[in-house]
Amino acid sequence: RTVVHLDGTTGGPITTATRLDGLTITDGHANGPMAAGPRAENGGGLYCDGLGSSNACNPTLVNVGLRNNHASSSGGGLRLDGRNGGDASPVIVNAVFRSNTSASEGGAIYADGLSSQPTIVNALIIENHADGKGGGLLNLDTDRTTLTNVTFWGNTAAEGGAIYNWKTSLGEGLQIRNAVFLDNGDTTSGAEIVNDSGAAVVRHALIAGGCPAGADCGDGSTIVTADPKFVDTSDPDGADDAFATSDDGLRVTIGSPAVNAGDDTALPADAADVDGDDDTSESLPIDLTSAERVQDGTVDLGAYEGAVDPVRTYHVDASTGDDANPGRSWNQAFATLTKALDVATGNDEIW
């Protein structure tokens, strides 16, 4: 069964006043039989249950992580269930969804419900997988799903490596603002985002393949296709093995096209008061690392604000090194300190 069940069906509706802050959910397995109910096979990490008329699951989730969870049906990390006249509209701010899997749809997140309006801000959705549709997100029949300053990287699925947006044409549909999409794999068409009878509005986003088919990207002038210049995709959580810190590998480096490429007006109000200053009317003031959200006049794309000068480490070994080597490992070390000093810049280190 799911690890955490937020039940908005039996004890009254769950509102935004219900807040989970600083919670990390790992290694959940919703793999029970269907006969045991929807929680048995959906929402491996968290099941937000607003199923049924007048029911609602609309909590506030801040500084949360869902990692390595699995569902045998839908929503490996998170299932938002607002079917049959219900509502599943959580506000999720500063979140990491990593390495969640689904044997069907929605590797990280599965959202549905004609009245549902989930909001996700300052989030990493990375390295999740669905055997079917929506490696990162399966968005089905929601009234409006809003993704602002999110980074989708390394998600995979048969259809819609990052997102599969399905049957959302009755409402405002999928709204994507200030986002980054890169290296999300779709084994069917290669698409990162698939719209299947779904409405999708995309503005100020970096998408390697350009405007997704079937999406409204305006005149296309706010869609960036260049490399975002991540610090190090081989180590997404950095040397400290913790996300939302300054050494994260999915921060961008100096010269990234994601810098100052966003839309400040897309930042939502700080309804969750994530910076604790009791001002809930201000625009969201911080990024995923709790750094200032707008640092250089205009908000950046993705979960992080501000470009960094990556620290490179060069190695010197007078006995076995060679100045013709790249110097980036002991096996390929330089022979002289002079060579290392010649190539090192900024915050680089020499060992």
Coordinates of N, CA and C in Angstrom, one line a residue, residues 119-246:
T119 N -1.0 22.6 -8.2 CA 0.0 23.6 -8.5 C 1.3 23.1 -8.0
I120 N 2.3 23.1 -8.8 CA 3.7 22.6 -8.4 C 4.7 23.7 -8.8
V121 N 5.4 24.2 -7.8 CA 6.4 25.3 -8.0 C 7.7 24.9 -7.4
N122 N 8.8 25.3 -8.1 CA 10.2 25.1 -7.6 C 10.4 23.6 -7.3
A123 N 10.3 22.8 -8.4 CA 10.4 21.4 -8.2 C 11.4 20.7 -9.2
L124 N 12.0 19.7 -8.7 CA 12.8 18.8 -9.6 C 12.0 17.6 -9.8
I125 N 11.8 17.2 -11.1 CA 11.1 15.9 -11.4 C 12.1 15.2 -12.3
I126 N 12.8 14.3 -11.8 CA 14.0 13.7 -12.5 C 14.1 12.2 -12.3
E127 N 14.5 11.6 -13.4 CA 14.9 10.1 -13.4 C 13.7 9.3 -12.9
N128 N 12.5 9.6 -13.2 CA 11.3 8.8 -13.0 C 11.0 8.0 -14.2
H129 N 10.2 7.0 -14.1 CA 9.9 6.1 -15.2 C 8.4 5.5 -15.1
A130 N 7.8 5.5 -16.3 CA 6.5 4.8 -16.4 C 6.6 3.9 -17.5
D131 N 6.1 2.7 -17.3 CA 6.1 1.7 -18.4 C 5.2 2.1 -19.5
G132 N 4.1 2.9 -19.2 CA 3.2 3.3 -20.2 C 3.4 4.8 -20.5
K133 N 2.5 5.6 -20.0 CA 2.4 7.1 -20.3 C 2.9 7.9 -19.1
G134 N 3.7 9.0 -19.5 CA 4.0 10.0 -18.5 C 5.1 9.6 -17.5
G135 N 6.4 9.7 -18.0 CA 7.4 9.3 -17.1 C 7.5 10.2 -15.9
G136 N 7.3 11.5 -16.1 CA 7.3 12.5 -14.9 C 5.9 12.7 -14.4
L137 N 5.0 13.0 -15.3 CA 3.6 13.4 -15.0 C 2.6 12.8 -16.0
L138 N 1.6 12.2 -15.5 CA 0.4 11.9 -16.3 C -0.7 12.8 -15.8
N139 N -1.2 13.7 -16.7 CA -2.2 14.7 -16.3 C -3.5 14.4 -17.1
L140 N -4.5 13.9 -16.3 CA -5.7 13.4 -17.0 C -6.9 14.2 -16.5
D141 N -7.6 14.8 -17.4 CA -8.9 15.4 -17.2 C -8.9 16.4 -16.0
T142 N -7.8 17.1 -15.7 CA -7.8 18.1 -14.7 C -8.4 19.4 -15.3
D143 N -8.9 20.2 -14.4 CA -9.4 21.5 -14.8 C -8.2 22.4 -15.2
R144 N -7.2 22.4 -14.3 CA -6.0 23.2 -14.6 C -4.9 22.6 -13.7
T145 N -3.8 22.3 -14.3 CA -2.5 21.9 -13.6 C -1.5 22.9 -14.0
T146 N -0.9 23.5 -12.9 CA 0.1 24.6 -13.2 C 1.4 24.2 -12.7
L147 N 2.4 24.2 -13.6 CA 3.8 23.9 -13.3 C 4.6 25.2 -13.5
T148 N 5.2 25.7 -12.4 CA 6.0 26.9 -12.5 C 7.4 26.7 -11.9
N149 N 8.4 27.1 -12.7 CA 9.8 26.9 -12.3 C 10.1 25.5 -11.8
V150 N 9.8 24.6 -12.8 CA 10.1 23.2 -12.6 C 11.2 22.7 -13.5
T151 N 11.9 21.7 -13.2 CA 12.9 21.1 -14.0 C 12.6 19.7 -14.2
F152 N 12.4 19.3 -15.4 CA 12.2 17.8 -15.8 C 13.4 17.4 -16.5
W153 N 14.1 16.4 -15.9 CA 15.3 15.8 -16.5 C 15.4 14.3 -16.3
G154 N 15.7 13.6 -17.4 CA 16.0 12.2 -17.3 C 14.9 11.3 -17.0
N155 N 13.6 11.7 -17.3 CA 12.5 10.9 -17.1 C 12.2 10.1 -18.4
T156 N 11.6 8.9 -18.2 CA 11.4 8.0 -19.4 C 10.0 7.4 -19.3
A157 N 9.5 7.0 -20.5 CA 8.2 6.4 -20.6 C 8.1 5.9 -22.0
A158 N 7.1 5.0 -22.2 CA 6.8 4.6 -23.6 C 6.2 5.8 -24.4
E159 N 5.4 6.6 -23.7 CA 4.8 7.8 -24.4 C 4.9 9.0 -23.4
G160 N 5.5 10.1 -23.8 CA 5.6 11.2 -23.0 C 6.6 11.1 -21.9
G161 N 7.9 11.2 -22.3 CA 9.0 11.0 -21.4 C 8.9 11.9 -20.1
A162 N 8.5 13.1 -20.3 CA 8.3 14.0 -19.2 C 6.9 14.1 -18.8
I163 N 6.0 14.4 -19.8 CA 4.6 14.6 -19.4 C 3.7 14.0 -20.5
Y164 N 2.6 13.3 -20.1 CA 1.5 12.9 -21.0 C 0.3 13.6 -20.5
N165 N -0.2 14.6 -21.4 CA -1.3 15.4 -21.0 C -2.5 14.9 -21.8
W166 N -3.6 14.5 -21.1 CA -4.6 13.7 -21.7 C -6.0 14.2 -21.3
K167 N -6.8 14.5 -22.3 CA -8.2 14.8 -22.2 C -8.4 16.0 -21.2
T168 N -7.6 17.0 -21.4 CA -7.8 18.2 -20.5 C -8.4 19.4 -21.2
S169 N -9.0 19.2 -22.4 CA -9.5 20.3 -23.2 C -10.8 20.9 -22.6
L170 N -11.4 20.4 -21.6 CA -12.6 21.0 -21.1 C -12.3 22.1 -20.1
G171 N -11.1 22.2 -19.6 CA -10.8 23.3 -18.7 C -9.6 24.1 -19.2
E172 N -8.8 24.7 -18.4 CA -7.7 25.5 -18.8 C -6.5 24.5 -19.1
G173 N -6.6 23.3 -18.7 CA -5.6 22.3 -19.0 C -4.2 22.5 -18.3
L174 N -3.2 22.1 -19.0 CA -1.8 22.2 -18.5 C -1.2 23.5 -18.7
Q175 N -0.7 24.2 -17.7 CA -0.1 25.5 -17.8 C 1.4 25.4 -17.3
I176 N 2.3 25.6 -18.2 CA 3.7 25.5 -18.0 C 4.4 26.8 -18.1
R177 N 5.1 27.3 -17.1 CA 5.7 28.6 -17.1 C 7.2 28.4 -16.4
N178 N 8.1 29.1 -17.0 CA 9.5 29.2 -16.4 C 10.1 27.8 -16.2
A179 N 10.0 26.9 -17.1 CA 10.3 25.5 -16.9 C 11.5 25.1 -17.8
V180 N 12.2 24.0 -17.4 CA 13.3 23.4 -18.2 C 13.0 21.9 -18.4
F181 N 13.1 21.5 -19.6 CA 12.9 20.1 -20.0 C 14.1 19.6 -20.8
L182 N 14.8 18.6 -20.4 CA 16.0 18.1 -21.1 C 16.1 16.6 -20.8
D183 N 16.5 15.9 -21.9 CA 16.8 14.4 -21.8 C 15.7 13.6 -21.2
N184 N 14.5 13.9 -21.6 CA 13.4 13.0 -21.2 C 13.0 12.1 -22.3
G185 N 13.0 10.8 -22.1 CA 13.0 9.9 -23.2 C 11.6 9.3 -23.5
D186 N 11.2 9.3 -24.7 CA 9.9 8.6 -25.1 C 10.3 7.6 -26.2
T187 N 10.0 6.3 -25.9 CA 10.4 5.3 -26.8 C 9.5 5.1 -28.0
T188 N 8.3 5.8 -27.9 CA 7.4 5.7 -29.1 C 7.7 6.8 -30.1
S189 N 7.7 8.0 -29.7 CA 7.9 9.1 -30.7 C 9.1 10.0 -30.4
G190 N 9.7 9.8 -29.3 CA 10.8 10.7 -28.9 C 10.4 12.0 -28.2
A191 N 9.1 12.2 -28.0 CA 8.6 13.4 -27.5 C 8.8 13.5 -26.0
E192 N 9.2 14.7 -25.5 CA 9.2 14.9 -24.1 C 7.8 15.1 -23.5
I193 N 7.0 15.9 -24.2 CA 5.7 16.2 -23.8 C 4.7 15.8 -24.9
V194 N 3.7 15.0 -24.5 CA 2.7 14.5 -25.5 C 1.3 15.1 -25.0
N195 N 0.6 15.7 -26.0 CA -0.7 16.2 -25.8 C -1.7 15.3 -26.5
D196 N -2.6 14.6 -25.8 CA -3.5 13.7 -26.4 C -4.9 14.2 -26.0
S197 N -5.5 15.0 -26.9 CA -6.8 15.6 -26.6 C -6.7 16.5 -25.4
G198 N -5.5 17.1 -25.2 CA -5.3 17.9 -24.0 C -4.9 19.3 -24.4
A199 N -5.4 20.3 -23.6 CA -5.0 21.7 -23.7 C -3.7 21.9 -22.9
A200 N -2.7 22.6 -23.6 CA -1.5 22.9 -22.9 C -1.0 24.3 -23.4
V201 N -0.7 25.1 -22.4 CA -0.2 26.5 -22.7 C 1.2 26.5 -22.1
V202 N 2.2 26.8 -23.0 CA 3.6 26.8 -22.6 C 4.2 28.2 -22.9
R203 N 4.7 28.8 -21.9 CA 5.4 30.1 -22.0 C 6.7 30.1 -21.2
H204 N 7.7 30.7 -21.8 CA 9.0 30.9 -21.1 C 9.5 29.5 -20.6
A205 N 9.9 28.7 -21.5 CA 10.4 27.4 -21.2 C 11.5 27.0 -22.1
L206 N 12.4 26.2 -21.5 CA 13.5 25.6 -22.3 C 13.1 24.2 -22.6
I207 N 12.9 23.9 -23.8 CA 12.5 22.5 -24.3 C 13.4 22.2 -25.5
A208 N 14.2 21.2 -25.3 CA 15.2 20.9 -26.4 C 14.6 20.7 -27.8
G209 N 13.4 20.1 -27.8 CA 12.7 19.8 -29.0 C 11.8 20.9 -29.5
G210 N 11.8 22.0 -28.8 CA 10.9 23.1 -29.2 C 9.5 23.0 -28.7
C211 N 8.6 23.8 -29.2 CA 7.2 23.8 -28.8 C 6.6 22.4 -29.0
P212 N 6.0 21.8 -27.9 CA 5.4 20.4 -28.1 C 4.3 20.4 -29.1
A213 N 4.1 19.4 -29.8 CA 3.0 19.2 -30.7 C 1.7 19.4 -30.0
G214 N 0.8 20.2 -30.5 CA -0.5 20.4 -29.9 C -0.6 21.4 -28.8
A215 N 0.6 22.0 -28.5 CA 0.6 23.0 -27.4 C 0.5 24.4 -27.9
D216 N 0.0 25.3 -27.1 CA -0.1 26.7 -27.4 C 1.2 27.4 -26.8
C217 N 2.1 27.7 -27.7 CA 3.3 28.4 -27.2 C 3.4 29.8 -27.7
G218 N 2.2 30.4 -27.9 CA 2.2 31.8 -28.4 C 2.9 31.9 -29.7
D219 N 3.7 33.0 -29.8 CA 4.4 33.1 -31.1 C 5.7 32.4 -31.1
G220 N 6.0 31.6 -30.0 CA 7.2 30.8 -29.9 C 8.4 31.5 -29.4
S221 N 8.3 32.8 -29.2 CA 9.5 33.6 -28.9 C 10.0 33.4 -27.5
T222 N 9.2 32.8 -26.6 CA 9.7 32.6 -25.3 C 10.1 31.1 -25.0
I223 N 10.2 30.3 -26.1 CA 10.6 28.9 -26.0 C 12.1 28.9 -26.4
V224 N 12.9 28.4 -25.5 CA 14.3 28.2 -25.7 C 14.7 26.8 -26.0
T225 N 15.5 26.5 -27.0 CA 15.9 25.2 -27.4 C 17.4 24.8 -27.1
A226 N 18.1 25.8 -26.6 CA 19.6 25.6 -26.4 C 19.9 24.8 -25.2
D227 N 21.1 24.3 -25.1 CA 21.5 23.5 -23.9 C 21.5 24.4 -22.7
P228 N 20.8 23.9 -21.6 CA 20.7 24.8 -20.4 C 22.0 24.9 -19.6
K229 N 23.0 24.1 -20.0 CA 24.4 24.1 -19.3 C 24.3 23.8 -17.8
F230 N 23.8 22.6 -17.5 CA 23.7 22.1 -16.2 C 25.2 22.0 -15.7
V231 N 25.3 22.1 -14.3 CA 26.7 21.9 -13.7 C 27.2 20.5 -14.0
D232 N 26.4 19.5 -13.6 CA 26.9 18.1 -13.7 C 25.7 17.1 -13.6
T233 N 25.2 16.7 -14.8 CA 24.1 15.7 -14.7 C 24.5 14.4 -14.2
S234 N 25.8 14.1 -14.1 CA 26.2 12.8 -13.6 C 26.1 12.7 -12.1
D235 N 25.8 13.9 -11.5 CA 25.7 13.9 -10.0 C 24.6 15.0 -9.6
P236 N 23.4 14.7 -9.9 CA 22.3 15.7 -9.7 C 22.2 16.3 -8.3
D237 N 22.5 15.5 -7.3 CA 22.4 16.0 -5.9 C 23.8 16.5 -5.3
G238 N 24.8 16.5 -6.2 CA 26.1 17.1 -5.8 C 26.9 16.2 -4.8
A239 N 28.0 16.8 -4.4 CA 29.0 16.0 -3.6 C 28.4 15.7 -2.2
D240 N 27.5 16.6 -1.7 CA 26.9 16.3 -0.4 C 25.7 15.3 -0.4
D241 N 25.4 14.8 -1.6 CA 24.3 13.8 -1.8 C 23.0 14.3 -1.2
A242 N 22.8 15.6 -1.2 CA 21.5 16.2 -0.7 C 21.0 17.3 -1.8
F243 N 19.7 17.2 -2.1 CA 19.2 18.1 -3.0 C 18.8 19.4 -2.3
A244 N 18.6 20.5 -3.1 CA 18.2 21.8 -2.6 C 19.4 22.4 -1.8
T245 N 20.6 22.1 -2.3 CA 21.8 22.8 -1.7 C 22.6 23.4 -2.9
S246 N 23.6 24.2 -2.5 CA 24.4 25.0 -3.5 C 25.2 24.1 -4.5

